[in-house]
Amino acid sequence: MDQFSTLLNRRRYKQVALSAASLVFGTCGVALLRGSIGGNGVSASSSSLPQRLNPDLPADVQALIKDGRIASNMLPRLGKQSQRSLSECSPTVWHMSVQPDEHDTCTNSGVVPDSWNIPAMAPYLFFDDPESCCIGYFGAGYTCNIVEGCGDNDMEEKSAVITRSPTPKSSPRPSKKPVSPPPSVSPVTSDPSESQVTSPPSTSPITSAPFANPVTPAPVGVDSTQGEGCDKLWHISTQTGATYTCTNDAEFPDAWSQDGMKANFLFATADECCQRYFSGQECIQVDTCGLKDNSCHEWHISTAAGDAGVCSNSKDYPSVWKSQGMAENYILPSSVECCSRFFGGECSSVVDVCSGDDVGGASTFAPSRARTRAPITPNPTRTSKPSQSPTTAVTGATSAPVGVDSTQGEGCDKLWHISTQTGATYTCTNDAEFPDVWSRDGMKANFLFATADECCQRYFSGQECIQVDTCGLKDNSCHEWHISTAAGDAGVCSNSKDYPSVWKSQGMAENYILPSSVECCSRFFGGECSSVVDVCSGDDVGGASTIAPSRARTRAPITPNPTRTSKPSQSPTIAVTGSPTASPLRITNTTVATTTAATSTSVDSTTTKVAEDSLLSECAWHPSVDEAQACSNDPAYPREWDSEALKGLMLFDTAKSCCMEFHKMSDCTVVDVCGTATTTESPPATEDAADSSGSGCVGYHPSITQPQTCTNSDFFPAEWPYAMFKEDAATCCLQFFKTADCNVVEECGESSSSSDVSSTTSSPSSTDESCDRKWHVSTTGEKACVNDDIYPSAWKNNPILSAEFLLDSPSDCCERFFKDQQCAMISSCEEDAIDPCTEWHVSTQADGAKTCTNDDVYPSAWKSPSLRDKYIFYSPEACCENFFASSGGCIETINMCESSTAEVATVVTTTSTEASTTATSSSTKAPPNATSQWWPSGPPDAITCTFSDDYPPAFPSAFLYESRDACCSNHQDASCLTLKPSTSPTAKPTLRKLTDYPTLSPVVKVSKWYPLYDKAGAFLDKCVQNNQYPLWMEGGTNAGKYLFGSEEACCGSHDCSVLQNELVYWPDITGGIITCKSSAPPDWMVAENPEMLFASESDCCSAFSETGTC
């Protein structure tokens, strides 16, 4: 009898009826052998395929498992081919049994097909314990047989039911990374004549299997013992795809551990974390205590002195290598991939600090003979399915020494250039990844070439030059999904090419361009896309690719963006933000004679090698030519940088701009030879004003160096969206810290200081006399184009960004960034003030029902940046479309600028103005003394704008106003609004023909279910369906929170049951008298003016009665 039959005779098992509440094992000594034993081994059963596989397993893994089971029909032959023996059985390596008569079984026999020996598949196929094996292969809630395949004695057989029911503890997790059995033969090196694989596969390597580490969800309120005896703090998981999850791993932003933030983000127990973020929801708790440190699998180029061509897994490397956008290029999961990525597979040595060995070239690809360096392929576009083996993205791209005629790219009209891919050194390629500016006249001849040899000769003359030919490669744009920019598309993801090119720039691509429609819907709309448009197939697949919740639930909180780790996950992440905190600048001043001893820093004489008389009148900042990771204003730099072609790319007005562009502000040393920056080691918030004076303050935003602080410095991550910047410190404090008492650091004034909001003053941008300003998107988060100077300095200094973001006219700006959507145009120049004739709004006249006009009788708050795009429109058509589309459009439009109606317009304006003056005369009287101001008084839920001087002594100055309108606008005081007829009927001008000026195309919004809210901003717990929802509801991730496809979905998030059977109060105006009724309100009021609906009679009276009572 051969060795495999002998093995089967020793295998005993029995299924036992088990509890479905947890993982339970039963034992029995009764032997039961399935199948028959003959001289040739085991005969296959009628079906050699597994009865069930975990549906969460990737499709290629499932195919590999099924193929392995089919091959096991001829087990004796498999044994001879694979050369597996009993000595190879490992007690700690568990896998699915491939025996034809053993279904749903995990074993550690070591008998597996050779096809399973793929390192990338190991986490899905091999496990440290039988429990993990069962869940990984067959999922939770199913019976799994466990067969001990090692040892000579009969064993106690086990059967398990794996469930996902709540338990006090999480399911066991492997104590170390699953290890695949060693291959039966030595690695085979590729022939040098073939293309060498020197780049990662088409997707990030699979370094973890979520199915191998099952986690049992613990409902809130059940005391979890996870992590007992472990001092790790718990927080919401930042891992991609980990939803409704709390964990105690170390993967969270450093800012969370700072004073002032720690209490809100880090918790002593898992239950506290679950209660804080997922109260009432199922909460998964992932305990990492006792898990092995995975740093042994973080391989990189050795930074040890004298190491050349060496890969190591030591922790001695720059921390920036693990930052977002760099980790995937610098940190590799194995020494083999490290050697392949950086040294063409030819490491001189491999240093494994975990084992303490220098294994020499043992883990490298040893070539059979001397060869030229293999080409480095471009970083591939991520696809939705990982490939089973690395993909070579080059066609015949073996290294061609300069001078040897290369035939690459023949018949392809792509131009060659130096590669811009990270890690691609000494490389020319003909891909499309290069700055647009290179193709302009005057630059094209220096950057783009007809052949690879011309490129190599230009940049690497006399050097070994790698040539990467991309001709014939498939266009991956079908896998570039993003928010649809088409007019009227709300909650839509698309893979069209119609989106701003800046979305593909470094630092933005990973947040804006996603590899699949599912990830796009999950990232931007909480998994609830209204439609998915696939331009490659020509289909609008509706919501087919969206992630539908299994039941009505409140939305999980949106966490800050985690720092990217080396382990990719299998599912998308709901909208995330954030980036690593940048290190403070280290400014080195060579003019030590003029600085104090306490702050001076000695520098090498090499930084002062240029004589003083040779210094330029303007000391431009640029990457240092003497020091790595440094910026300098030393005039000794290549003269080519002064050319028009390179000046905007290499020279900067400030040190910060240089560091941000070339070193991402990480460990950037500033060498100042002109004496324009003080010598200091302070963080950016207190840096010398001389360095920031020319950088252009971009508005107030949360400080990335100090907790509970708002600042207007230009020290912030380049990836931050416009909504992160506010016009004043008070708004910033309230928006991000929910308090008016946060610290404020001023960077734009004459001095930098920290204070609270009370010392904050809003400094509007200065008006240039010539006012020859460029137009750009507002950086305050509004849907507007402006020509102020509040924008990142990089937009001005970098010609590529300047062409993208700074436009000549407001119409160009609106067309570029907002397409056919409503776009406000706000000029900072008096001579460019917007024509009032183009400011259309709903008529405020008592008899102006369903009327749009361009008169000036409307609340001044409507022109504020936060309300302008909701109330002011640039054509009567746009106004009517926005307010009355669902009720048949406007009854009338009144143009006050039409000459034929000027006389009537005067009557209308005068009468309305008199009425307005009469109505407000009592509230606009002169202040009784110099200290009286308008200010918001009362509790937060019942604010009233009051004119007096008895506000608290420490009341923030930002909340003191010159007018009642300003106070009402900022605090949504319901009592500010009055609804009363004019003193007498007014004449109406005749309707004129359409205007001659260009108008925006009307935008037809999709009808959606959304929650109603009153004028004070409080939701009424009632959902309606129409397309009259405000614009802010469809912006970004708000569409997933407030716009729904059904009433059930809307009510599931906003709890319609509260007032569904209760009365709603609304103002009824009859005969000039206002009364608040509790009957069913008019349909037009529900659909078009939900702010007129109130939960109580007192709220209604307060809003619409002149006396505040009915």
PDB file of C-alpha atoms in Angstrom, residues 923-1057:
ATOM      1  CA  SER A 923     -35.080  97.716  14.096  1.00  0.00           C
ATOM      2  CA  THR A 924     -32.524  99.848  12.241  1.00  0.00           C
ATOM      3  CA  LYS A 925     -32.314 102.885  14.467  1.00  0.00           C
ATOM      4  CA  ALA A 926     -28.887 104.261  15.262  1.00  0.00           C
ATOM      5  CA  PRO A 927     -26.986 102.613  18.062  1.00  0.00           C
ATOM      6  CA  PRO A 928     -27.542 104.363  21.390  1.00  0.00           C
ATOM      7  CA  ASN A 929     -23.836 104.286  22.052  1.00  0.00           C
ATOM      8  CA  ALA A 930     -20.616 103.167  20.401  1.00  0.00           C
ATOM      9  CA  THR A 931     -20.626  99.716  21.967  1.00  0.00           C
ATOM     10  CA  SER A 932     -24.137  98.602  20.977  1.00  0.00           C
ATOM     11  CA  GLN A 933     -24.125  95.847  18.369  1.00  0.00           C
ATOM     12  CA  TRP A 934     -26.378  93.214  16.853  1.00  0.00           C
ATOM     13  CA  TRP A 935     -25.599  89.860  18.445  1.00  0.00           C
ATOM     14  CA  PRO A 936     -27.201  86.383  18.786  1.00  0.00           C
ATOM     15  CA  SER A 937     -28.717  85.915  22.232  1.00  0.00           C
ATOM     16  CA  GLY A 938     -30.556  83.023  23.828  1.00  0.00           C
ATOM     17  CA  PRO A 939     -29.865  79.271  23.830  1.00  0.00           C
ATOM     18  CA  PRO A 940     -28.506  77.588  20.656  1.00  0.00           C
ATOM     19  CA  ASP A 941     -31.916  76.147  19.753  1.00  0.00           C
ATOM     20  CA  ALA A 942     -33.760  79.480  20.133  1.00  0.00           C
ATOM     21  CA  ILE A 943     -31.377  82.215  18.993  1.00  0.00           C
ATOM     22  CA  THR A 944     -32.695  85.774  18.723  1.00  0.00           C
ATOM     23  CA  CYS A 945     -30.755  88.631  17.118  1.00  0.00           C
ATOM     24  CA  THR A 946     -30.651  91.469  19.642  1.00  0.00           C
ATOM     25  CA  PHE A 947     -29.400  95.072  19.400  1.00  0.00           C
ATOM     26  CA  SER A 948     -27.865  96.115  22.708  1.00  0.00           C
ATOM     27  CA  ASP A 949     -24.627  96.580  24.603  1.00  0.00           C
ATOM     28  CA  ASP A 950     -25.296  93.997  27.309  1.00  0.00           C
ATOM     29  CA  TYR A 951     -23.674  91.032  25.550  1.00  0.00           C
ATOM     30  CA  PRO A 952     -21.149  89.090  27.682  1.00  0.00           C
ATOM     31  CA  PRO A 953     -17.767  90.800  28.217  1.00  0.00           C
ATOM     32  CA  ALA A 954     -15.847  87.944  26.553  1.00  0.00           C
ATOM     33  CA  PHE A 955     -18.328  87.603  23.685  1.00  0.00           C
ATOM     34  CA  PRO A 956     -16.464  86.807  20.393  1.00  0.00           C
ATOM     35  CA  SER A 957     -16.074  89.879  18.222  1.00  0.00           C
ATOM     36  CA  ALA A 958     -16.764  87.731  15.156  1.00  0.00           C
ATOM     37  CA  PHE A 959     -20.349  87.354  16.389  1.00  0.00           C
ATOM     38  CA  LEU A 960     -21.017  91.094  16.696  1.00  0.00           C
ATOM     39  CA  TYR A 961     -22.719  92.627  13.650  1.00  0.00           C
ATOM     40  CA  GLU A 962     -23.411  96.040  12.173  1.00  0.00           C
ATOM     41  CA  SER A 963     -26.862  95.089  10.929  1.00  0.00           C
ATOM     42  CA  ARG A 964     -29.732  92.817  11.831  1.00  0.00           C
ATOM     43  CA  ASP A 965     -29.573  91.157   8.406  1.00  0.00           C
ATOM     44  CA  ALA A 966     -25.971  90.120   8.952  1.00  0.00           C
ATOM     45  CA  CYS A 967     -26.815  88.588  12.322  1.00  0.00           C
ATOM     46  CA  CYS A 968     -29.893  86.805  10.964  1.00  0.00           C
ATOM     47  CA  SER A 969     -28.009  85.452   7.980  1.00  0.00           C
ATOM     48  CA  ASN A 970     -25.268  83.917  10.072  1.00  0.00           C
ATOM     49  CA  HIS A 971     -27.457  82.475  12.827  1.00  0.00           C
ATOM     50  CA  GLN A 972     -30.711  81.585  11.036  1.00  0.00           C
ATOM     51  CA  ASP A 973     -32.903  83.475  13.500  1.00  0.00           C
ATOM     52  CA  ALA A 974     -36.460  82.547  12.503  1.00  0.00           C
ATOM     53  CA  SER A 975     -37.858  85.728  14.059  1.00  0.00           C
ATOM     54  CA  CYS A 976     -35.887  87.790  11.544  1.00  0.00           C
ATOM     55  CA  LEU A 977     -38.279  86.819   8.770  1.00  0.00           C
ATOM     56  CA  THR A 978     -41.581  88.639   8.381  1.00  0.00           C
ATOM     57  CA  LEU A 979     -44.298  87.784   5.937  1.00  0.00           C
ATOM     58  CA  LYS A 980     -46.840  90.575   5.498  1.00  0.00           C
ATOM     59  CA  PRO A 981     -48.519  92.216   2.516  1.00  0.00           C
ATOM     60  CA  SER A 982     -47.376  95.563   1.234  1.00  0.00           C
ATOM     61  CA  THR A 983     -49.240  98.667   2.339  1.00  0.00           C
ATOM     62  CA  SER A 984     -51.066  98.906  -0.982  1.00  0.00           C
ATOM     63  CA  PRO A 985     -51.313  96.953  -4.237  1.00  0.00           C
ATOM     64  CA  THR A 986     -48.500  97.667  -6.668  1.00  0.00           C
ATOM     65  CA  ALA A 987     -48.614  97.877 -10.421  1.00  0.00           C
ATOM     66  CA  LYS A 988     -46.751  95.242 -12.431  1.00  0.00           C
ATOM     67  CA  PRO A 989     -44.722  95.934 -15.558  1.00  0.00           C
ATOM     68  CA  THR A 990     -45.501  93.992 -18.708  1.00  0.00           C
ATOM     69  CA  LEU A 991     -43.537  90.856 -19.477  1.00  0.00           C
ATOM     70  CA  ARG A 992     -40.657  91.578 -21.813  1.00  0.00           C
ATOM     71  CA  LYS A 993     -39.052  89.311 -24.354  1.00  0.00           C
ATOM     72  CA  LEU A 994     -36.043  87.180 -23.499  1.00  0.00           C
ATOM     73  CA  THR A 995     -32.867  89.030 -22.624  1.00  0.00           C
ATOM     74  CA  ASP A 996     -30.023  89.539 -25.085  1.00  0.00           C
ATOM     75  CA  TYR A 997     -27.235  88.489 -22.756  1.00  0.00           C
ATOM     76  CA  PRO A 998     -26.107  84.849 -22.637  1.00  0.00           C
ATOM     77  CA  THR A 999     -27.872  82.718 -20.052  1.00  0.00           C
ATOM     78  CA  LEU A1000     -26.931  79.447 -18.472  1.00  0.00           C
ATOM     79  CA  SER A1001     -28.662  76.366 -19.815  1.00  0.00           C
ATOM     80  CA  PRO A1002     -31.458  75.283 -17.463  1.00  0.00           C
ATOM     81  CA  VAL A1003     -30.555  72.331 -15.292  1.00  0.00           C
ATOM     82  CA  VAL A1004     -33.278  69.749 -14.871  1.00  0.00           C
ATOM     83  CA  LYS A1005     -32.751  68.174 -11.484  1.00  0.00           C
ATOM     84  CA  VAL A1006     -33.771  64.596 -10.836  1.00  0.00           C
ATOM     85  CA  SER A1007     -36.765  64.187  -8.546  1.00  0.00           C
ATOM     86  CA  LYS A1008     -35.716  62.698  -5.189  1.00  0.00           C
ATOM     87  CA  TRP A1009     -37.088  62.013  -1.734  1.00  0.00           C
ATOM     88  CA  TYR A1010     -35.523  64.334   0.846  1.00  0.00           C
ATOM     89  CA  PRO A1011     -36.213  65.491   4.437  1.00  0.00           C
ATOM     90  CA  LEU A1012     -37.989  68.781   5.102  1.00  0.00           C
ATOM     91  CA  TYR A1013     -36.523  71.361   7.456  1.00  0.00           C
ATOM     92  CA  ASP A1014     -37.696  74.684   8.861  1.00  0.00           C
ATOM     93  CA  LYS A1015     -36.094  78.076   8.449  1.00  0.00           C
ATOM     94  CA  ALA A1016     -34.038  77.602  11.594  1.00  0.00           C
ATOM     95  CA  GLY A1017     -32.410  74.585   9.974  1.00  0.00           C
ATOM     96  CA  ALA A1018     -34.163  71.986  12.162  1.00  0.00           C
ATOM     97  CA  PHE A1019     -35.380  68.900  10.316  1.00  0.00           C
ATOM     98  CA  LEU A1020     -39.108  68.251  10.543  1.00  0.00           C
ATOM     99  CA  ASP A1021     -38.828  64.452  10.290  1.00  0.00           C
ATOM    100  CA  LYS A1022     -40.945  64.463   7.149  1.00  0.00           C
ATOM    101  CA  CYS A1023     -39.877  63.403   3.652  1.00  0.00           C
ATOM    102  CA  VAL A1024     -41.239  64.735   0.335  1.00  0.00           C
ATOM    103  CA  GLN A1025     -40.522  63.885  -3.303  1.00  0.00           C
ATOM    104  CA  ASN A1026     -39.731  66.525  -5.931  1.00  0.00           C
ATOM    105  CA  ASN A1027     -36.714  68.260  -7.482  1.00  0.00           C
ATOM    106  CA  GLN A1028     -36.896  71.375  -5.329  1.00  0.00           C
ATOM    107  CA  TYR A1029     -34.300  70.250  -2.805  1.00  0.00           C
ATOM    108  CA  PRO A1030     -31.539  72.814  -2.105  1.00  0.00           C
ATOM    109  CA  LEU A1031     -28.262  72.634  -3.996  1.00  0.00           C
ATOM    110  CA  TRP A1032     -26.242  71.787  -0.902  1.00  0.00           C
ATOM    111  CA  MET A1033     -28.077  68.483  -0.569  1.00  0.00           C
ATOM    112  CA  GLU A1034     -26.697  67.227  -3.894  1.00  0.00           C
ATOM    113  CA  GLY A1035     -23.114  68.350  -3.269  1.00  0.00           C
ATOM    114  CA  GLY A1036     -20.407  65.692  -2.689  1.00  0.00           C
ATOM    115  CA  THR A1037     -21.263  63.131  -0.027  1.00  0.00           C
ATOM    116  CA  ASN A1038     -24.401  65.051   1.034  1.00  0.00           C
ATOM    117  CA  ALA A1039     -26.334  63.335  -1.773  1.00  0.00           C
ATOM    118  CA  GLY A1040     -25.957  60.050   0.068  1.00  0.00           C
ATOM    119  CA  LYS A1041     -27.223  61.605   3.309  1.00  0.00           C
ATOM    120  CA  TYR A1042     -30.214  63.604   2.128  1.00  0.00           C
ATOM    121  CA  LEU A1043     -31.349  62.401  -1.332  1.00  0.00           C
ATOM    122  CA  PHE A1044     -33.091  59.028  -1.648  1.00  0.00           C
ATOM    123  CA  GLY A1045     -34.833  56.901  -4.237  1.00  0.00           C
ATOM    124  CA  SER A1046     -37.770  56.001  -2.020  1.00  0.00           C
ATOM    125  CA  GLU A1047     -39.746  57.318   0.931  1.00  0.00           C
ATOM    126  CA  GLU A1048     -38.736  54.267   2.945  1.00  0.00           C
ATOM    127  CA  ALA A1049     -35.027  54.999   2.468  1.00  0.00           C
ATOM    128  CA  CYS A1050     -35.502  58.669   3.354  1.00  0.00           C
ATOM    129  CA  CYS A1051     -37.551  57.886   6.462  1.00  0.00           C
ATOM    130  CA  GLY A1052     -35.094  55.185   7.438  1.00  0.00           C
ATOM    131  CA  SER A1053     -32.405  57.843   7.813  1.00  0.00           C
ATOM    132  CA  HIS A1054     -34.550  60.681   9.146  1.00  0.00           C
ATOM    133  CA  ASP A1055     -37.211  58.909  11.223  1.00  0.00           C
ATOM    134  CA  CYS A1056     -40.451  60.106   9.637  1.00  0.00           C
ATOM    135  CA  SER A1057     -42.521  58.423  12.361  1.00  0.00           C
TER     136      SER A1057
END
